[in-house]
């Protein structure tokens, strides 16, 4: 899966980060995680074909000297096996390496990084992240569905709802006894729940439903609070200049509507195109 395996395992607990701040700040302008390293801000971007580190300059534009190089030491999950990669300047500009991460989707990645030839001192820091699958958690899907298609009972009222997968979609039932009835009329139930419109919460704000799953997975975070969608219950859905934008809670709607162009521009900068409302 990986190349250039290092000879010795890495001990996270013993790594010395003295003199280097590495507090996570927020989702970065390119969809990665931003942290402070000394007086610099670094965005770590993990994709299925590689890992990039962007030194953010004015207006969060990435900067990288053409001769910048470095080393990445990578561990996956709880494994002690360590992989070492040589970093180089990319066209973005960024500093990174091409590596196939498709087999470690949703597994935590521990990265010890040293970037050199960018000033008098190298940048040394630890970063964490993962290549997300883009799928919503079962907990969020249950919240979006809310009720059992067969009995109409609230999901969770009879224990953990059993999951039934039909093609590339899933539905949940209140109990195992409803599974056969769901499967016998699967197409009708899928159509009903995956085209349902959410109820109105307040003016301009609606509850999301299973019909919004792909859009929620694509947007990932609330543009106002930068919180993961679903982390505070069912995401709200807001009409912003004719586009459907999702928020972590109804309280974010006021700021979103007050500055629609700002938040739409923020989403665009992250490569997110909201669907039509």
Short mmCIF file of C-alpha atoms in Angstrom, two decimals:
data_model
loop_
_atom_site.label_atom_id
_atom_site.label_comp_id
_atom_site.label_asym_id
_atom_site.label_seq_id
_atom_site.Cartn_x
_atom_site.Cartn_y
_atom_site.Cartn_z
CA UNK A 1 0.00 0.00 0.00
CA UNK A 2 2.74 2.48 0.96
CA UNK A 3 6.33 2.86 -0.13
CA UNK A 4 9.54 3.79 1.69
CA UNK A 5 8.81 2.10 5.00
CA UNK A 6 10.96 3.35 7.87
CA UNK A 7 13.00 0.96 9.94
CA UNK A 8 11.91 2.07 13.40
CA UNK A 9 8.41 2.57 14.82
CA UNK A 10 7.39 6.02 15.99
CA UNK A 11 6.32 6.84 19.51
CA UNK A 12 3.73 9.64 19.49
CA UNK A 13 3.89 10.16 23.22
CA UNK A 14 7.61 10.78 23.14
CA UNK A 15 7.73 13.21 20.23
CA UNK A 16 9.10 16.59 21.22
CA UNK A 17 7.21 19.58 19.86
CA UNK A 18 8.97 22.12 22.06
CA UNK A 19 8.75 25.63 20.67
CA UNK A 20 6.10 24.71 18.10
CA UNK A 21 2.43 25.51 18.54
CA UNK A 22 0.20 23.02 16.79
CA UNK A 23 -3.31 23.85 18.01
CA UNK A 24 -6.02 23.03 15.51
CA UNK A 25 -7.93 26.14 14.46
CA UNK A 26 -10.57 25.29 11.88
CA UNK A 27 -11.30 23.93 8.46
CA UNK A 28 -8.97 25.68 6.04
CA UNK A 29 -9.70 27.47 2.76
CA UNK A 30 -8.85 24.32 0.80
CA UNK A 31 -10.91 21.95 2.94
CA UNK A 32 -8.05 20.78 5.15
CA UNK A 33 -7.21 21.31 8.82
CA UNK A 34 -5.37 24.47 9.85
CA UNK A 35 -2.91 24.66 12.73
CA UNK A 36 -0.37 27.19 13.98
CA UNK A 37 3.31 26.28 13.85
CA UNK A 38 5.33 29.07 15.39
CA UNK A 39 4.26 32.24 13.59
CA UNK A 40 3.02 30.36 10.53
CA UNK A 41 -0.33 28.79 9.69
CA UNK A 42 -0.24 25.38 8.02
CA UNK A 43 -3.16 23.68 6.29
CA UNK A 44 -3.00 19.89 5.97
CA UNK A 45 -5.03 18.54 3.04
CA UNK A 46 -5.57 14.78 2.75
CA UNK A 47 -6.82 13.36 -0.56
CA UNK A 48 -7.12 9.85 -1.95
CA UNK A 49 -3.95 10.32 -4.01
CA UNK A 50 -1.74 12.19 -1.59
CA UNK A 51 -1.09 14.54 1.32
CA UNK A 52 -0.33 18.25 0.99
CA UNK A 53 0.84 20.88 3.45
CA UNK A 54 0.07 24.49 2.56
CA UNK A 55 1.79 27.42 4.24
CA UNK A 56 -0.92 30.07 4.32
CA UNK A 57 0.06 33.63 3.58
CA UNK A 58 -1.92 36.83 3.06
CA UNK A 59 -5.64 36.22 2.49
CA UNK A 60 -4.98 32.52 3.15
CA UNK A 61 -3.21 32.09 -0.19
CA UNK A 62 -0.70 29.20 -0.11
CA UNK A 63 2.97 30.08 -0.47
CA UNK A 64 5.88 27.71 -0.98
CA UNK A 65 9.46 28.51 -2.01
CA UNK A 66 10.36 26.54 -5.17
CA UNK A 67 13.18 24.68 -3.41
CA UNK A 68 11.18 23.71 -0.30
CA UNK A 69 11.57 20.06 0.67
CA UNK A 70 10.90 17.96 3.71
CA UNK A 71 10.07 14.63 5.29
CA UNK A 72 6.76 13.06 6.26
CA UNK A 73 6.63 10.15 8.71
CA UNK A 74 3.21 8.52 8.60
CA UNK A 75 1.43 6.02 10.82
CA UNK A 76 -2.07 4.61 10.25
CA UNK A 77 -4.45 4.00 13.14
CA UNK A 78 -2.89 2.21 16.11
CA UNK A 79 -0.23 0.48 14.02
CA UNK A 80 3.38 1.04 15.04
CA UNK A 81 4.51 0.64 11.44
CA UNK A 82 5.92 3.89 10.11
CA UNK A 83 6.24 5.03 6.50
CA UNK A 84 8.68 7.75 5.47
CA UNK A 85 8.16 10.00 2.44
CA UNK A 86 10.18 12.81 0.93
CA UNK A 87 8.15 15.98 0.43
CA UNK A 88 8.56 18.30 -2.53
CA UNK A 89 7.05 21.52 -3.81
CA UNK A 90 3.91 20.99 -5.88
CA UNK A 91 2.24 23.26 -8.44
CA UNK A 92 -0.57 24.48 -6.11
CA UNK A 93 1.76 25.78 -4.52
CA UNK A 94 2.00 23.30 -1.69
CA UNK A 95 4.52 20.86 -0.25
CA UNK A 96 3.44 17.26 -0.42
CA UNK A 97 3.74 13.73 -1.69
CA UNK A 98 1.68 11.41 -3.86
CA UNK A 99 0.52 8.30 -2.01
CA UNK A 100 -2.50 6.02 -2.48
CA UNK A 101 -4.70 6.31 0.64
CA UNK A 102 -7.75 4.54 -0.80
CA UNK A 103 -7.25 1.50 1.44
CA UNK A 104 -7.14 3.50 4.68
CA UNK A 105 -10.37 5.48 4.32
CA UNK A 106 -11.75 6.71 7.67
CA UNK A 107 -8.66 5.53 9.57
CA UNK A 108 -6.76 8.11 11.64
CA UNK A 109 -3.46 9.23 10.14
CA UNK A 110 -0.63 10.42 12.40
CA UNK A 111 1.86 12.62 10.58
CA UNK A 112 5.20 13.94 11.81
CA UNK A 113 6.40 16.57 9.39
CA UNK A 114 9.60 18.51 8.82
CA UNK A 115 9.63 21.14 6.06
CA UNK A 116 13.00 22.65 5.13
CA UNK A 117 14.39 25.37 2.84
CA UNK A 118 11.64 27.81 3.78
CA UNK A 119 13.64 30.09 6.07
CA UNK A 120 16.33 30.05 8.70
CA UNK A 121 14.63 27.27 10.66
CA UNK A 122 12.73 24.19 9.47
CA UNK A 123 9.06 23.79 10.33
CA UNK A 124 8.57 20.74 12.55
CA UNK A 125 5.07 19.71 13.60
CA UNK A 126 2.65 16.86 14.19
CA UNK A 127 -0.66 16.69 12.32
CA UNK A 128 -3.59 14.30 12.43
CA UNK A 129 -6.41 13.65 10.02
CA UNK A 130 -8.09 11.05 7.88
CA UNK A 131 -9.39 10.49 4.37
CA UNK A 132 -13.15 10.62 4.94
CA UNK A 133 -15.42 8.26 3.05
CA UNK A 134 -17.94 11.01 2.33
CA UNK A 135 -20.70 8.89 3.86
CA UNK A 136 -22.90 10.12 6.68
CA UNK A 137 -22.94 8.25 9.97
CA UNK A 138 -25.81 5.91 10.76
CA UNK A 139 -26.68 8.15 13.71
CA UNK A 140 -27.22 11.13 11.42
CA UNK A 141 -29.14 9.04 8.87
CA UNK A 142 -31.47 7.87 11.64
CA UNK A 143 -32.02 11.49 12.70
CA UNK A 144 -32.79 12.51 9.11
CA UNK A 145 -35.25 9.64 8.64
CA UNK A 146 -36.85 10.06 12.09
CA UNK A 147 -39.61 7.43 11.80
CA UNK A 148 -39.97 3.77 10.87
CA UNK A 149 -41.40 3.45 7.32
CA UNK A 150 -43.51 0.45 8.32
CA UNK A 151 -44.89 1.26 11.77
CA UNK A 152 -44.52 5.04 11.81
CA UNK A 153 -42.92 4.83 15.26
CA UNK A 154 -39.97 7.10 16.15
CA UNK A 155 -36.67 5.40 15.38
CA UNK A 156 -34.91 4.48 18.61
CA UNK A 157 -38.13 4.03 20.57
CA UNK A 158 -37.61 0.25 20.53
CA UNK A 159 -33.84 0.13 20.83
CA UNK A 160 -31.17 0.48 18.16
CA UNK A 161 -32.91 0.63 14.77
CA UNK A 162 -31.99 -2.21 12.37
CA UNK A 163 -30.51 -1.00 9.09
CA UNK A 164 -31.74 -2.24 5.73
CA UNK A 165 -29.62 -1.48 2.65
CA UNK A 166 -31.34 -1.30 -0.72
CA UNK A 167 -28.92 -0.67 -3.58
CA UNK A 168 -26.85 2.39 -2.66
CA UNK A 169 -29.35 3.67 -0.10
CA UNK A 170 -30.32 2.65 3.42
CA UNK A 171 -33.43 2.83 5.56
CA UNK A 172 -33.93 1.99 9.21
CA UNK A 173 -36.84 0.27 10.93
CA UNK A 174 -37.95 0.42 14.53
CA UNK A 175 -37.51 -3.32 15.09
CA UNK A 176 -36.49 -6.52 13.31
CA UNK A 177 -40.15 -7.41 12.82
CA UNK A 178 -40.53 -4.59 10.28
CA UNK A 179 -37.62 -5.67 8.10
CA UNK A 180 -39.53 -8.10 5.86
CA UNK A 181 -42.33 -5.61 5.19
CA UNK A 182 -39.79 -2.93 4.28
CA UNK A 183 -37.95 -5.23 1.87
CA UNK A 184 -41.23 -6.33 0.27
CA UNK A 185 -42.04 -2.74 -0.72
CA UNK A 186 -38.53 -1.29 -0.78
CA UNK A 187 -38.80 0.92 -3.88
CA UNK A 188 -41.87 2.73 -2.59
CA UNK A 189 -40.32 3.39 0.82
CA UNK A 190 -37.04 4.58 -0.71
CA UNK A 191 -38.89 6.98 -2.99
CA UNK A 192 -41.01 8.32 -0.12
CA UNK A 193 -38.14 9.00 2.27
CA UNK A 194 -35.49 10.11 -0.22
CA UNK A 195 -37.77 12.73 -1.80
CA UNK A 196 -39.38 14.00 1.41
CA UNK A 197 -39.31 17.72 2.16
CA UNK A 198 -38.36 18.83 5.65
CA UNK A 199 -40.76 20.61 7.94
CA UNK A 200 -40.39 24.32 8.51
CA UNK A 201 -38.51 25.21 11.71
CA UNK A 202 -38.80 28.99 11.34
CA UNK A 203 -38.99 31.47 8.48
CA UNK A 204 -36.49 30.37 5.84
CA UNK A 205 -35.18 27.40 7.85
CA UNK A 206 -36.24 23.80 7.27
CA UNK A 207 -35.27 20.44 8.74
CA UNK A 208 -33.13 18.29 6.48
CA UNK A 209 -34.32 14.86 5.39
CA UNK A 210 -32.80 11.83 3.69
CA UNK A 211 -33.30 13.70 0.41
CA UNK A 212 -30.46 15.98 1.54
CA UNK A 213 -27.89 13.28 2.37
CA UNK A 214 -25.63 13.80 -0.67
CA UNK A 215 -25.59 17.58 -0.23
CA UNK A 216 -24.86 17.35 3.51
CA UNK A 217 -22.03 14.89 2.85
CA UNK A 218 -20.57 17.25 0.24
CA UNK A 219 -20.77 20.37 2.42
CA UNK A 220 -19.55 18.59 5.60
CA UNK A 221 -19.48 21.60 7.94
CA UNK A 222 -21.62 24.57 8.91
CA UNK A 223 -20.32 27.70 7.11
CA UNK A 224 -21.11 29.89 10.12
CA UNK A 225 -19.70 27.89 13.04
CA UNK A 226 -17.42 25.51 11.12
CA UNK A 227 -18.96 22.64 13.11
CA UNK A 228 -19.60 19.21 11.52
CA UNK A 229 -23.12 18.96 10.14
CA UNK A 230 -25.09 16.58 12.34
CA UNK A 231 -22.99 17.28 15.42
CA UNK A 232 -25.85 19.29 16.96
CA UNK A 233 -28.79 17.26 15.71
CA UNK A 234 -30.55 17.37 12.35
CA UNK A 235 -28.92 20.06 10.16
CA UNK A 236 -31.02 23.03 9.16
CA UNK A 237 -31.56 23.84 5.49
CA UNK A 238 -31.62 27.50 4.45
CA UNK A 239 -32.51 29.18 1.17
CA UNK A 240 -29.54 31.44 0.40
CA UNK A 241 -30.00 33.29 -2.87
CA UNK A 242 -31.79 30.27 -4.29
CA UNK A 243 -29.18 27.81 -3.05
CA UNK A 244 -29.61 25.19 -0.31
CA UNK A 245 -27.04 25.77 2.43
CA UNK A 246 -26.93 23.57 5.52
CA UNK A 247 -26.24 24.79 9.06
CA UNK A 248 -25.49 23.01 12.31
CA UNK A 249 -28.38 24.61 14.21
CA UNK A 250 -31.24 27.08 13.58
CA UNK A 251 -29.34 29.81 15.43
CA UNK A 252 -26.86 30.12 12.54
CA UNK A 253 -29.57 31.11 10.05
CA UNK A 254 -29.56 34.79 11.05
CA UNK A 255 -25.84 35.29 10.31
CA UNK A 256 -26.09 33.25 7.12
CA UNK A 257 -28.98 35.30 5.74
CA UNK A 258 -27.37 38.59 6.84
CA UNK A 259 -24.23 37.95 4.76
CA UNK A 260 -25.23 35.47 2.03
CA UNK A 261 -22.53 36.46 -0.46
CA UNK A 262 -19.79 36.04 2.14
CA UNK A 263 -20.81 32.51 3.09
CA UNK A 264 -21.47 31.42 -0.49
CA UNK A 265 -17.99 32.68 -1.38
CA UNK A 266 -16.52 30.74 1.56
CA UNK A 267 -18.17 27.55 0.31
CA UNK A 268 -16.97 28.20 -3.25
CA UNK A 269 -13.40 28.64 -1.99
CA UNK A 270 -13.62 25.14 -0.52
CA UNK A 271 -14.84 23.72 -3.82
CA UNK A 272 -18.45 23.35 -2.64
CA UNK A 273 -21.33 24.23 -4.96
CA UNK A 274 -24.63 24.27 -3.04
CA UNK A 275 -27.57 22.70 -4.90
CA UNK A 276 -30.64 24.65 -5.92
CA UNK A 277 -33.10 25.10 -3.07
#
